[in-house]
mmCIF file of C-alpha atoms in Angstrom:
data_model
loop_
_atom_site.group_PDB
_atom_site.id
_atom_site.type_symbol
_atom_site.label_atom_id
_atom_site.label_comp_id
_atom_site.label_asym_id
_atom_site.label_seq_id
_atom_site.Cartn_x
_atom_site.Cartn_y
_atom_site.Cartn_z
ATOM 1 C CA UNK V 289 62.138 83.356 113.811
ATOM 2 C CA UNK V 290 63.980 84.295 116.981
ATOM 3 C CA UNK V 291 62.443 87.137 118.974
ATOM 4 C CA UNK V 292 64.271 90.411 119.527
ATOM 5 C CA UNK V 293 66.174 90.571 122.835
ATOM 6 C CA UNK V 294 64.526 92.772 125.449
ATOM 7 C CA UNK V 295 66.340 95.761 127.005
ATOM 8 C CA UNK V 296 66.436 93.939 130.346
ATOM 9 C CA UNK V 297 68.096 90.902 128.737
ATOM 10 C CA UNK V 298 70.683 93.066 126.980
ATOM 11 C CA UNK V 299 71.392 94.995 130.189
ATOM 12 C CA UNK V 300 71.897 91.791 132.203
ATOM 13 C CA UNK V 301 74.025 90.201 129.471
ATOM 14 C CA UNK V 302 76.240 93.276 129.317
ATOM 15 C CA UNK V 303 76.710 93.266 133.083
ATOM 16 C CA UNK V 304 77.650 89.570 133.005
ATOM 17 C CA UNK V 305 80.089 89.955 130.104
ATOM 18 C CA UNK V 306 81.662 93.063 131.599
ATOM 19 C CA UNK V 307 82.286 91.216 134.878
ATOM 20 C CA UNK V 308 83.590 88.045 133.189
ATOM 21 C CA UNK V 309 85.946 89.932 130.852
ATOM 22 C CA UNK V 310 87.196 92.601 133.284
ATOM 23 C CA UNK V 311 90.574 90.885 133.731
ATOM 24 C CA UNK V 312 91.048 90.568 129.969
ATOM 25 C CA UNK V 313 90.250 94.267 129.415
ATOM 26 C CA UNK V 314 92.588 95.273 132.245
ATOM 27 C CA UNK V 315 95.433 93.272 130.670
ATOM 28 C CA UNK V 316 94.893 94.920 127.273
ATOM 29 C CA UNK V 317 94.916 98.366 128.880
ATOM 30 C CA UNK V 318 98.060 97.547 130.875
ATOM 31 C CA UNK V 319 99.839 96.272 127.747
ATOM 32 C CA UNK V 320 98.936 99.455 125.883
ATOM 33 C CA UNK V 321 100.314 101.619 128.670
ATOM 34 C CA UNK V 322 103.570 99.690 128.664
ATOM 35 C CA UNK V 323 103.806 99.771 124.892
ATOM 36 C CA UNK V 324 103.490 103.542 124.694
ATOM 37 C CA UNK V 325 105.563 104.290 127.780
ATOM 38 C CA UNK V 326 102.663 105.291 130.017
ATOM 39 C CA UNK V 327 102.109 104.354 133.627
ATOM 40 C CA UNK V 328 104.671 103.288 136.166
ATOM 41 C CA UNK V 329 106.904 100.255 135.941
ATOM 42 C CA UNK V 330 106.607 97.900 138.903
ATOM 43 C CA UNK V 331 109.872 97.166 140.711
ATOM 44 C CA UNK V 332 110.692 93.964 142.612
ATOM 45 C CA UNK V 333 110.016 94.050 146.334
ATOM 46 C CA UNK V 334 112.814 95.703 148.329
ATOM 47 C CA UNK V 335 114.007 97.983 145.525
ATOM 48 C CA UNK V 336 113.490 101.732 145.429
ATOM 49 C CA UNK V 337 113.440 104.152 142.514
ATOM 50 C CA UNK V 338 116.663 106.152 142.783
ATOM 51 C CA UNK V 339 116.595 107.919 139.457
ATOM 52 C CA UNK V 340 114.386 108.721 136.503
ATOM 53 C CA UNK V 341 112.322 105.809 135.264
ATOM 54 C CA UNK V 342 113.508 104.724 131.818
ATOM 55 C CA UNK V 343 110.827 103.324 129.556
ATOM 56 C CA UNK V 344 111.921 101.275 126.599
ATOM 57 C CA UNK V 345 110.301 101.757 123.173
ATOM 58 C CA UNK V 346 111.735 98.511 121.838
ATOM 59 C CA UNK V 347 108.403 96.708 122.161
ATOM 60 C CA UNK V 348 106.665 99.404 120.114
ATOM 61 C CA UNK V 349 109.360 99.257 117.434
ATOM 62 C CA UNK V 350 109.228 95.459 117.303
ATOM 63 C CA UNK V 351 105.432 95.421 116.852
ATOM 64 C CA UNK V 352 105.633 98.187 114.257
ATOM 65 C CA UNK V 353 108.071 96.157 112.159
ATOM 66 C CA UNK V 354 106.111 92.917 112.648
ATOM 67 C CA UNK V 355 102.833 94.458 111.522
ATOM 68 C CA UNK V 356 104.620 96.034 108.552
ATOM 69 C CA UNK V 357 105.919 92.647 107.423
ATOM 70 C CA UNK V 358 102.456 91.071 107.799
ATOM 71 C CA UNK V 359 100.626 93.754 105.814
ATOM 72 C CA UNK V 360 103.278 94.553 103.210
ATOM 73 C CA UNK V 361 101.375 92.504 100.621
ATOM 74 C CA UNK V 362 97.575 92.287 100.249
ATOM 75 C CA UNK V 363 96.115 89.193 101.954
ATOM 76 C CA UNK V 364 94.839 86.350 99.812
ATOM 77 C CA UNK V 365 91.368 85.204 100.840
ATOM 78 C CA UNK V 366 90.765 81.441 100.689
ATOM 79 C CA UNK V 367 87.241 79.998 100.526
ATOM 80 C CA UNK V 368 86.452 76.339 101.198
ATOM 81 C CA UNK V 369 83.549 74.670 99.416
ATOM 82 C CA UNK V 370 81.851 71.541 100.718
ATOM 83 C CA UNK V 371 80.897 70.509 97.197
ATOM 84 C CA UNK V 372 83.257 69.519 94.385
ATOM 85 C CA UNK V 373 80.822 70.276 91.568
ATOM 86 C CA UNK V 374 81.748 72.583 88.687
ATOM 87 C CA UNK V 375 79.215 75.214 89.804
ATOM 88 C CA UNK V 376 80.474 75.113 93.400
ATOM 89 C CA UNK V 377 84.086 75.472 92.268
ATOM 90 C CA UNK V 378 83.184 78.432 90.053
ATOM 91 C CA UNK V 379 81.323 80.072 92.906
ATOM 92 C CA UNK V 380 84.234 79.489 95.272
ATOM 93 C CA UNK V 381 86.690 81.060 92.819
ATOM 94 C CA UNK V 382 84.496 84.133 92.289
ATOM 95 C CA UNK V 383 84.064 84.615 96.027
ATOM 96 C CA UNK V 384 87.813 84.416 96.588
ATOM 97 C CA UNK V 385 88.439 86.957 93.843
ATOM 98 C CA UNK V 386 85.823 89.385 95.147
ATOM 99 C CA UNK V 387 86.834 89.283 98.815
ATOM 100 C CA UNK V 388 90.565 89.428 98.081
ATOM 101 C CA UNK V 389 90.009 92.586 96.022
ATOM 102 C CA UNK V 390 87.579 94.132 98.479
ATOM 103 C CA UNK V 391 89.632 93.528 101.623
ATOM 104 C CA UNK V 392 92.746 94.954 99.936
ATOM 105 C CA UNK V 393 90.800 98.135 99.136
ATOM 106 C CA UNK V 394 89.871 98.653 102.797
ATOM 107 C CA UNK V 395 93.480 99.143 103.848
ATOM 108 C CA UNK V 396 94.084 102.718 102.816
ATOM 109 C CA UNK V 397 93.778 106.257 104.132
ATOM 110 C CA UNK V 398 92.098 107.490 106.180
ATOM 111 C CA UNK V 399 91.630 104.157 108.018
ATOM 112 C CA UNK V 400 94.191 101.378 107.771
ATOM 113 C CA UNK V 401 91.822 98.566 108.741
ATOM 114 C CA UNK V 402 94.094 95.614 107.985
ATOM 115 C CA UNK V 403 97.039 97.244 109.717
ATOM 116 C CA UNK V 404 94.927 97.906 112.811
ATOM 117 C CA UNK V 405 93.612 94.338 112.943
ATOM 118 C CA UNK V 406 97.082 92.833 112.461
ATOM 119 C CA UNK V 407 98.401 95.148 115.166
ATOM 120 C CA UNK V 408 95.672 93.960 117.526
ATOM 121 C CA UNK V 409 96.451 90.311 116.801
ATOM 122 C CA UNK V 410 100.144 90.824 117.562
ATOM 123 C CA UNK V 411 99.918 93.101 120.584
ATOM 124 C CA UNK V 412 96.588 92.196 122.213
ATOM 125 C CA UNK V 413 95.914 88.654 120.929
ATOM 126 C CA UNK V 414 92.759 89.762 119.124
ATOM 127 C CA UNK V 415 91.968 91.680 115.946
ATOM 128 C CA UNK V 416 88.323 92.350 115.121
ATOM 129 C CA UNK V 417 86.634 93.081 111.794
ATOM 130 C CA UNK V 418 83.066 94.285 111.487
ATOM 131 C CA UNK V 419 81.387 94.248 108.072
ATOM 132 C CA UNK V 420 78.282 96.184 107.124
ATOM 133 C CA UNK V 421 76.083 97.213 104.221
ATOM 134 C CA UNK V 422 75.467 100.794 103.114
ATOM 135 C CA UNK V 423 71.809 101.541 102.442
ATOM 136 C CA UNK V 424 72.199 105.107 101.191
ATOM 137 C CA UNK V 425 74.093 104.305 97.997
ATOM 138 C CA UNK V 426 71.996 104.545 94.834
ATOM 139 C CA UNK V 427 72.686 104.072 91.169
ATOM 140 C CA UNK V 428 75.417 101.458 91.573
ATOM 141 C CA UNK V 429 75.679 97.722 91.019
ATOM 142 C CA UNK V 430 79.233 97.480 92.336
ATOM 143 C CA UNK V 431 79.129 95.390 95.504
ATOM 144 C CA UNK V 432 82.378 96.901 96.760
ATOM 145 C CA UNK V 433 80.602 100.264 96.988
ATOM 146 C CA UNK V 434 77.777 98.782 99.064
ATOM 147 C CA UNK V 435 79.934 97.045 101.674
ATOM 148 C CA UNK V 436 82.317 98.349 104.267
ATOM 149 C CA UNK V 437 84.674 96.900 106.859
ATOM 150 C CA UNK V 438 85.910 98.593 110.007
ATOM 151 C CA UNK V 439 88.140 97.461 112.834
ATOM 152 C CA UNK V 440 86.850 97.417 116.417
ATOM 153 C CA UNK V 441 88.735 98.384 119.556
ATOM 154 C CA UNK V 442 88.652 95.227 121.741
ATOM 155 C CA UNK V 443 88.123 97.391 124.828
ATOM 156 C CA UNK V 444 84.649 98.215 123.460
ATOM 157 C CA UNK V 445 83.816 94.627 122.387
ATOM 158 C CA UNK V 446 82.126 92.067 124.654
ATOM 159 C CA UNK V 447 81.722 88.690 122.883
ATOM 160 C CA UNK V 448 79.516 85.780 123.924
ATOM 161 C CA UNK V 449 80.726 82.331 122.863
ATOM 162 C CA UNK V 450 79.127 78.897 122.766
ATOM 163 C CA UNK V 451 82.232 76.733 122.732
ATOM 164 C CA UNK V 452 84.338 78.094 119.861
ATOM 165 C CA UNK V 453 81.373 79.722 118.102
ATOM 166 C CA UNK V 454 80.637 83.428 118.456
ATOM 167 C CA UNK V 455 76.867 83.644 119.006
ATOM 168 C CA UNK V 456 76.488 87.309 119.988
ATOM 169 C CA UNK V 457 78.406 90.375 121.048
ATOM 170 C CA UNK V 458 77.772 93.782 122.563
ATOM 171 C CA UNK V 459 79.799 96.757 121.424
ATOM 172 C CA UNK V 460 80.002 99.554 123.961
ATOM 173 C CA UNK V 461 80.921 102.706 122.136
ATOM 174 C CA UNK V 462 80.281 106.427 121.920
ATOM 175 C CA UNK V 463 78.858 107.984 118.781
ATOM 176 C CA UNK V 464 77.688 111.455 117.734
ATOM 177 C CA UNK V 465 74.064 112.018 118.726
ATOM 178 C CA UNK V 466 73.054 113.048 115.212
ATOM 179 C CA UNK V 467 74.352 109.756 113.772
ATOM 180 C CA UNK V 468 72.409 107.750 116.376
ATOM 181 C CA UNK V 469 69.232 109.718 115.657
ATOM 182 C CA UNK V 470 69.531 109.038 111.924
ATOM 183 C CA UNK V 471 70.262 105.333 112.393
ATOM 184 C CA UNK V 472 67.301 104.625 114.665
ATOM 185 C CA UNK V 473 64.836 107.161 113.257
ATOM 186 C CA UNK V 474 64.749 109.296 116.416
ATOM 187 C CA UNK V 475 63.292 112.759 115.881
ATOM 188 C CA UNK V 476 64.091 114.636 119.096
ATOM 189 C CA UNK V 477 65.289 114.284 122.684
ATOM 190 C CA UNK V 478 61.756 113.624 123.898
ATOM 191 C CA UNK V 479 61.491 110.506 121.746
ATOM 192 C CA UNK V 480 64.927 109.395 122.962
ATOM 193 C CA UNK V 481 63.462 108.909 126.448
ATOM 194 C CA UNK V 482 61.710 105.770 125.160
ATOM 195 C CA UNK V 483 65.077 104.039 124.753
ATOM 196 C CA UNK V 484 66.712 102.424 127.805
ATOM 197 C CA UNK V 485 70.057 103.695 129.050
ATOM 198 C CA UNK V 486 72.762 101.076 129.574
ATOM 199 C CA UNK V 487 74.459 101.072 132.982
ATOM 200 C CA UNK V 488 77.476 103.338 133.106
ATOM 201 C CA UNK V 489 76.107 105.689 130.433
ATOM 202 C CA UNK V 490 74.597 109.142 130.816
ATOM 203 C CA UNK V 491 72.060 110.643 128.471
ATOM 204 C CA UNK V 492 73.576 113.972 127.467
ATOM 205 C CA UNK V 493 71.964 116.801 125.577
ATOM 206 C CA UNK V 494 73.270 118.362 122.402
ATOM 207 C CA UNK V 495 74.439 116.957 119.089
#
């Protein structure tokens, strides 16, 4: 069994990934600013701004319509089986049915997960799902009530690849203190001091 990564390893890995992916993050941020009409528009050398800067919303409208066409119908999940046996084919069919139903259910208020991921794929070249299991649900045998899927902002996501395979990632995010305490079994601020602080983060008081 692989050993748990040490805080020093995680800290160094984050620093390396942050440095390697800085240009990618900067491009995503620049594209977002242009999409929503924020930030200045660079002019060719030798030209001066003589009037109000006009920012076009055509790119936003185009992406809005493109994402709408992609998510207008629920996606159909396809599963590939390496075996051609009857049992394998039955299992493949059941898995397709389950995941097609489950993923379709995730795209609804208050969080339009599929829409957000499709938007990211179109506008930022990456859309990220994260799946998890709920441990506080009792009295149910419905798997769709035990699983959840959320979309991740690529600006908070630092992946590590081995060739084309994703082997690890670090997600840099901010969460309410109470939620972090509950997740990691932390009782009070004094116990929190035992956990290392990642570079660029401050340990703030309050919940």
